[in-house]
CSV table of C-alpha atoms and ligand atoms in Angstrom, one decimal:
chain,number,residue,atom,x,y,z
A,1,UNK,CA,0.0,0.0,0.0
A,2,UNK,CA,2.8,2.4,0.9
A,3,UNK,CA,4.1,1.6,-2.6
A,4,UNK,CA,0.9,2.9,-4.2
A,5,UNK,CA,1.0,6.0,-2.1
A,6,UNK,CA,4.5,6.7,-3.4
A,7,UNK,CA,3.4,6.0,-7.0
A,8,UNK,CA,0.5,8.4,-6.6
A,9,UNK,CA,2.9,11.1,-5.2
A,10,UNK,CA,5.2,10.6,-8.2
A,11,UNK,CA,2.3,10.8,-10.6
A,12,UNK,CA,1.0,14.0,-9.1
A,13,UNK,CA,4.5,15.5,-9.4
A,14,UNK,CA,4.8,14.4,-13.0
A,15,UNK,CA,1.4,15.8,-13.9
A,16,UNK,CA,2.2,19.1,-12.2
A,17,UNK,CA,5.5,19.4,-14.1
A,18,UNK,CA,3.9,18.5,-17.4
A,19,UNK,CA,1.1,21.0,-16.7
A,20,UNK,CA,3.6,23.7,-16.2
A,21,UNK,CA,5.3,22.8,-19.6
A,22,UNK,CA,1.9,22.8,-21.4
A,23,UNK,CA,0.9,26.1,-19.9
A,24,UNK,CA,4.3,27.7,-20.8
A,25,UNK,CA,4.0,26.3,-24.4
A,26,UNK,CA,0.5,27.7,-24.7
A,27,UNK,CA,1.7,31.1,-23.4
A,28,UNK,CA,4.6,31.2,-25.9
A,29,UNK,CA,2.1,30.4,-28.7
A,30,UNK,CA,-0.4,33.0,-27.6
A,31,UNK,CA,-2.9,30.3,-27.0
A,32,UNK,CA,-5.2,29.7,-24.0
A,33,UNK,CA,-4.6,26.5,-22.0
A,34,UNK,CA,-8.2,25.4,-22.6
A,35,UNK,CA,-7.5,25.0,-26.3
A,36,UNK,CA,-5.1,22.1,-25.6
A,37,UNK,CA,-6.4,18.8,-24.2
A,38,UNK,CA,-3.9,16.5,-22.6
A,39,UNK,CA,-4.6,12.8,-23.5
A,40,UNK,CA,-2.5,10.8,-21.1
A,41,UNK,CA,-1.2,7.7,-22.8
A,42,UNK,CA,-1.3,4.9,-20.2
A,43,UNK,CA,0.2,2.0,-22.2
A,44,UNK,CA,3.3,1.8,-20.0
A,45,UNK,CA,1.5,0.9,-16.8
A,46,UNK,CA,-1.0,-1.6,-15.5
A,47,UNK,CA,-4.6,-1.0,-14.7
A,48,UNK,CA,-3.9,-0.2,-11.0
A,49,UNK,CA,-1.4,2.6,-11.9
A,50,UNK,CA,-3.7,3.8,-14.7
A,51,UNK,CA,-6.5,4.1,-12.2
A,52,UNK,CA,-4.3,6.2,-9.9
A,53,UNK,CA,-3.5,8.5,-12.7
A,54,UNK,CA,-7.1,8.8,-13.7
A,55,UNK,CA,-8.0,10.0,-10.2
A,56,UNK,CA,-5.4,12.7,-10.6
A,57,UNK,CA,-6.1,13.9,-14.1
A,58,UNK,CA,-9.8,13.1,-14.5
A,59,UNK,CA,-9.7,13.3,-18.3
A,60,UNK,CA,-10.1,10.7,-21.0
A,61,UNK,CA,-7.2,8.3,-21.2
A,62,UNK,CA,-5.4,7.1,-24.3
A,63,UNK,CA,-4.2,3.6,-25.2
A,64,UNK,CA,-2.5,2.4,-28.4
A,65,UNK,CA,-3.8,-1.2,-28.3
A,66,UNK,CA,-7.5,-2.0,-28.3
A,67,UNK,CA,-7.1,-5.2,-26.3
A,68,UNK,CA,-5.6,-3.2,-23.4
A,69,UNK,CA,-8.7,-1.0,-23.3
A,70,UNK,CA,-10.8,-4.1,-23.2
A,71,UNK,CA,-9.0,-5.1,-20.0
A,72,UNK,CA,-8.6,-1.8,-18.3
A,73,UNK,CA,-12.0,-0.2,-19.0
A,74,UNK,CA,-14.0,-2.5,-16.7
A,75,UNK,CA,-11.4,-2.0,-13.9
A,76,UNK,CA,-11.6,1.8,-14.1
A,77,UNK,CA,-15.3,2.4,-14.5
A,78,UNK,CA,-15.4,6.1,-14.6
A,79,UNK,CA,-12.7,6.6,-17.2
A,80,UNK,CA,-13.4,7.5,-20.9
A,81,UNK,CA,-11.0,6.1,-23.5
A,82,UNK,CA,-9.3,7.3,-26.7
A,83,UNK,CA,-7.7,4.7,-29.0
A,84,UNK,CA,-4.6,6.2,-30.5
A,85,UNK,CA,-3.0,3.2,-32.2
A,86,UNK,CA,-3.9,0.9,-35.0
A,87,UNK,CA,-7.4,-0.7,-35.0
A,88,UNK,CA,-7.9,-4.0,-36.9
A,89,UNK,CA,-11.4,-4.5,-38.3
A,90,UNK,CA,-11.9,-7.7,-36.4
A,91,UNK,CA,-11.5,-5.7,-33.1
A,92,UNK,CA,-14.0,-2.9,-34.0
A,93,UNK,CA,-16.9,-4.7,-32.4
A,94,UNK,CA,-15.4,-5.1,-28.9
A,95,UNK,CA,-13.7,-1.7,-29.0
A,96,UNK,CA,-16.5,0.7,-30.1
A,97,UNK,CA,-18.6,0.5,-27.0
A,98,UNK,CA,-15.6,1.5,-24.9
A,99,UNK,CA,-14.1,4.5,-26.8
A,100,UNK,CA,-15.2,8.1,-27.1
A,101,UNK,CA,-12.7,9.0,-29.8
A,102,UNK,CA,-10.5,7.0,-32.2
A,103,UNK,CA,-7.5,9.1,-33.2
A,104,UNK,CA,-6.0,6.5,-35.6
A,105,UNK,CA,-8.4,5.7,-38.4
A,106,UNK,CA,-6.2,4.9,-41.4
A,107,UNK,CA,-8.2,3.2,-44.1
A,108,UNK,CA,-11.5,3.4,-46.0
A,109,UNK,CA,-12.2,-0.2,-45.0
A,110,UNK,CA,-11.8,0.6,-41.3
A,111,UNK,CA,-14.1,3.7,-41.7
A,112,UNK,CA,-16.8,1.4,-43.2
A,113,UNK,CA,-16.4,-1.2,-40.5
A,114,UNK,CA,-16.7,1.4,-37.8
A,115,UNK,CA,-19.7,2.9,-39.4
A,116,UNK,CA,-21.5,-0.5,-39.5
A,117,UNK,CA,-20.7,-1.4,-36.0
A,118,UNK,CA,-21.6,2.1,-34.7
A,119,UNK,CA,-25.0,1.7,-36.4
A,120,UNK,CA,-25.6,-1.6,-34.6
A,121,UNK,CA,-24.8,0.1,-31.3
A,122,UNK,CA,-27.0,3.1,-32.1
A,123,UNK,CA,-24.0,5.3,-31.6
A,124,UNK,CA,-22.2,8.0,-33.6
A,125,UNK,CA,-18.5,7.2,-33.3
A,126,UNK,CA,-16.2,10.2,-33.3
A,127,UNK,CA,-12.9,9.7,-35.1
A,128,UNK,CA,-9.9,11.5,-36.4
A,129,UNK,CA,-8.2,10.6,-39.7
A,130,UNK,CA,-4.6,9.7,-39.3
A,131,UNK,CA,-2.3,11.0,-42.0
A,132,UNK,CA,1.1,9.5,-42.9
A,133,UNK,CA,3.2,12.6,-43.0
A,134,UNK,CA,6.8,11.3,-43.1
A,135,UNK,CA,8.9,9.1,-45.2
A,136,UNK,CA,9.0,6.4,-42.5
A,137,UNK,CA,7.6,3.1,-43.7
A,138,UNK,CA,6.8,2.1,-40.1
A,139,UNK,CA,4.3,4.8,-39.5
A,140,UNK,CA,0.6,4.2,-40.3
A,141,UNK,CA,-2.0,6.6,-41.7
A,142,UNK,CA,-3.6,7.5,-45.0
A,143,UNK,CA,-0.8,8.0,-47.6
A,144,UNK,CA,-0.7,11.2,-49.6
A,145,UNK,CA,-2.1,9.4,-52.7
A,146,UNK,CA,-5.4,9.0,-50.8
A,147,UNK,CA,-5.7,12.4,-49.3
A,148,UNK,CA,-7.9,13.7,-52.1
A,149,UNK,CA,-10.3,10.8,-51.7
A,150,UNK,CA,-11.0,11.3,-48.0
A,151,UNK,CA,-14.1,13.4,-48.4
A,152,UNK,CA,-15.5,10.7,-50.7
A,153,UNK,CA,-14.7,8.0,-48.2
A,154,UNK,CA,-16.5,9.9,-45.5
A,155,UNK,CA,-19.5,11.0,-47.5
A,156,UNK,CA,-21.6,7.8,-47.3
A,157,UNK,CA,-21.0,7.2,-43.6
A,158,UNK,CA,-24.0,7.6,-41.3
A,159,UNK,CA,-22.7,6.8,-37.9
A,160,UNK,CA,-19.2,8.2,-38.0
A,161,UNK,CA,-18.3,11.8,-37.3
A,162,UNK,CA,-14.8,13.1,-38.3
A,163,UNK,CA,-13.6,15.6,-35.9
A,164,UNK,CA,-10.1,16.2,-37.1
A,165,UNK,CA,-6.7,14.9,-38.1
A,166,UNK,CA,-3.9,13.0,-36.4
A,167,UNK,CA,-0.3,12.8,-37.3
A,168,UNK,CA,3.2,12.0,-36.0
A,169,UNK,CA,6.6,13.4,-36.7
A,170,UNK,CA,9.4,11.0,-37.7
A,171,UNK,CA,11.0,9.2,-34.8
A,172,UNK,CA,14.4,10.8,-35.3
A,173,UNK,CA,13.1,14.4,-36.0
A,174,UNK,CA,14.9,17.4,-34.6
A,175,UNK,CA,12.4,19.8,-32.8
A,176,UNK,CA,12.5,22.0,-36.0
A,177,UNK,CA,11.7,19.0,-38.2
A,178,UNK,CA,8.9,18.0,-35.9
A,179,UNK,CA,7.5,21.5,-36.0
A,180,UNK,CA,7.6,21.5,-39.8
A,181,UNK,CA,5.6,18.2,-39.9
A,182,UNK,CA,3.0,19.6,-37.5
A,183,UNK,CA,2.7,22.8,-39.5
A,184,UNK,CA,2.0,20.6,-42.5
A,185,UNK,CA,-0.8,18.8,-40.7
A,186,UNK,CA,-2.3,22.1,-39.6
A,187,UNK,CA,-2.2,23.6,-43.1
A,188,UNK,CA,-3.9,20.5,-44.5
A,189,UNK,CA,-6.6,20.8,-41.8
A,190,UNK,CA,-7.1,24.5,-42.6
A,191,UNK,CA,-7.4,23.9,-46.4
A,192,UNK,CA,-9.7,20.9,-46.0
A,193,UNK,CA,-12.2,22.5,-43.6
A,194,UNK,CA,-14.8,23.2,-46.3
A,195,UNK,CA,-14.5,19.8,-47.9
A,196,UNK,CA,-16.2,17.8,-45.1
A,197,UNK,CA,-19.8,18.7,-44.8
A,198,UNK,CA,-21.8,18.6,-41.5
A,199,UNK,CA,-21.7,16.8,-39.1
A,200,UNK,CA,-18.0,16.5,-39.7
A,201,UNK,CA,-15.8,19.3,-38.6
A,202,UNK,CA,-12.0,19.3,-38.7
A,203,UNK,CA,-11.6,21.0,-35.3
A,204,UNK,CA,-9.0,18.7,-33.8
A,205,UNK,CA,-5.4,18.3,-34.5
A,206,UNK,CA,-4.0,15.4,-32.5
A,207,UNK,CA,-0.2,15.8,-32.6
A,208,UNK,CA,2.7,15.9,-30.2
A,209,UNK,CA,4.1,13.3,-27.7
A,210,UNK,CA,6.5,13.6,-24.8
A,211,UNK,CA,9.4,14.7,-26.9
A,212,UNK,CA,7.6,17.1,-29.3
A,213,UNK,CA,4.4,18.3,-27.7
A,214,UNK,CA,5.7,21.8,-27.3
A,215,UNK,CA,6.3,22.1,-31.0
A,216,UNK,CA,2.9,20.7,-31.6
A,217,UNK,CA,1.3,23.3,-29.3
A,218,UNK,CA,3.1,26.0,-31.2
A,219,UNK,CA,1.5,24.7,-34.4
A,220,UNK,CA,-2.0,24.4,-33.2
A,221,UNK,CA,-2.4,21.0,-31.5
A,222,UNK,CA,-5.7,20.6,-29.7
A,223,UNK,CA,-5.0,17.1,-28.5
A,224,UNK,CA,-1.5,16.1,-27.2
A,225,UNK,CA,-0.8,12.4,-26.6
A,226,UNK,CA,1.7,12.3,-23.8
A,227,UNK,CA,2.8,9.0,-22.1
A,228,UNK,CA,6.4,8.8,-20.9
A,229,UNK,CA,6.6,12.2,-19.2
A,230,UNK,CA,3.8,11.1,-16.9
A,231,UNK,CA,5.6,7.9,-15.7
A,232,UNK,CA,9.1,9.2,-15.0
A,233,UNK,CA,10.4,7.6,-11.9
A,234,UNK,CA,7.7,4.9,-12.0
A,235,UNK,CA,8.6,2.8,-15.1
B,1,PLP,C1,2.9,5.7,-27.0
B,1,PLP,C2,2.2,6.7,-27.9
B,1,PLP,C3,2.2,8.1,-27.5
B,1,PLP,C4,2.9,8.6,-26.3
B,1,PLP,O1,4.2,8.6,-26.5
B,1,PLP,P1,5.3,9.2,-25.4
B,1,PLP,O2,6.5,9.5,-26.2
B,1,PLP,O3,5.5,8.1,-24.4
B,1,PLP,O4,4.7,10.4,-24.9
B,1,PLP,C5,1.4,8.9,-28.3
B,1,PLP,N1,0.8,8.5,-29.4
B,1,PLP,C6,0.8,7.2,-29.8
B,1,PLP,C7,0.1,6.8,-31.0
B,1,PLP,C8,1.5,6.3,-29.0
B,1,PLP,O5,1.5,5.0,-29.4
């Protein structure tokens, strides 16, 4: 038990330090803190530590693997969940009832599968479209050759609402390179605004992780997905 008390103390310190950095980045960018939502990524810790963090932050939590949400969600009943990693179509059914936002939709087939499953559930599923912005083969997301088709992909969907775009900088980016990648995502979002009719609205930009969220905030991120910084001294 003493152990968990210590873990809670570390978490609280880490959250506080992260909050200071987020606030400073907002201030430098001339943005108000409320425009940026922290999505704590809890993939590094078990359900118990995830629950402790949830008590402290009281915001929706992010996981990169759907199966982990299946396990953690029933153990932390008050938490809302964002999926930020790849979703296979055969996992859509079990995942949709548990997630308020999917950041990582990366194919037309997945959009269709989500739409069908959401209809069965009588739900509108909020999603972001993940774009592949770098040369890295390992990253997922819609490739540039598909970007023009995204409005067509979305048009027939009845139970999916697109709320924005998600993207990642290359793993080995310098801060300047990361910022350039984020600026690109923002300019795509700005230029595509009119191409997605109601109820879609490209209001969110999900970009920025522990090592580059400050650059992302400077370029207009509304959702930052931060994991490691929250668990320093714990993992
Ligand atoms: C793990 C992960 C994050 C958080 O990364 P950190 O560097 O630990 O902050 C953000 N987004 C996705 C998609 C992830 O898989």
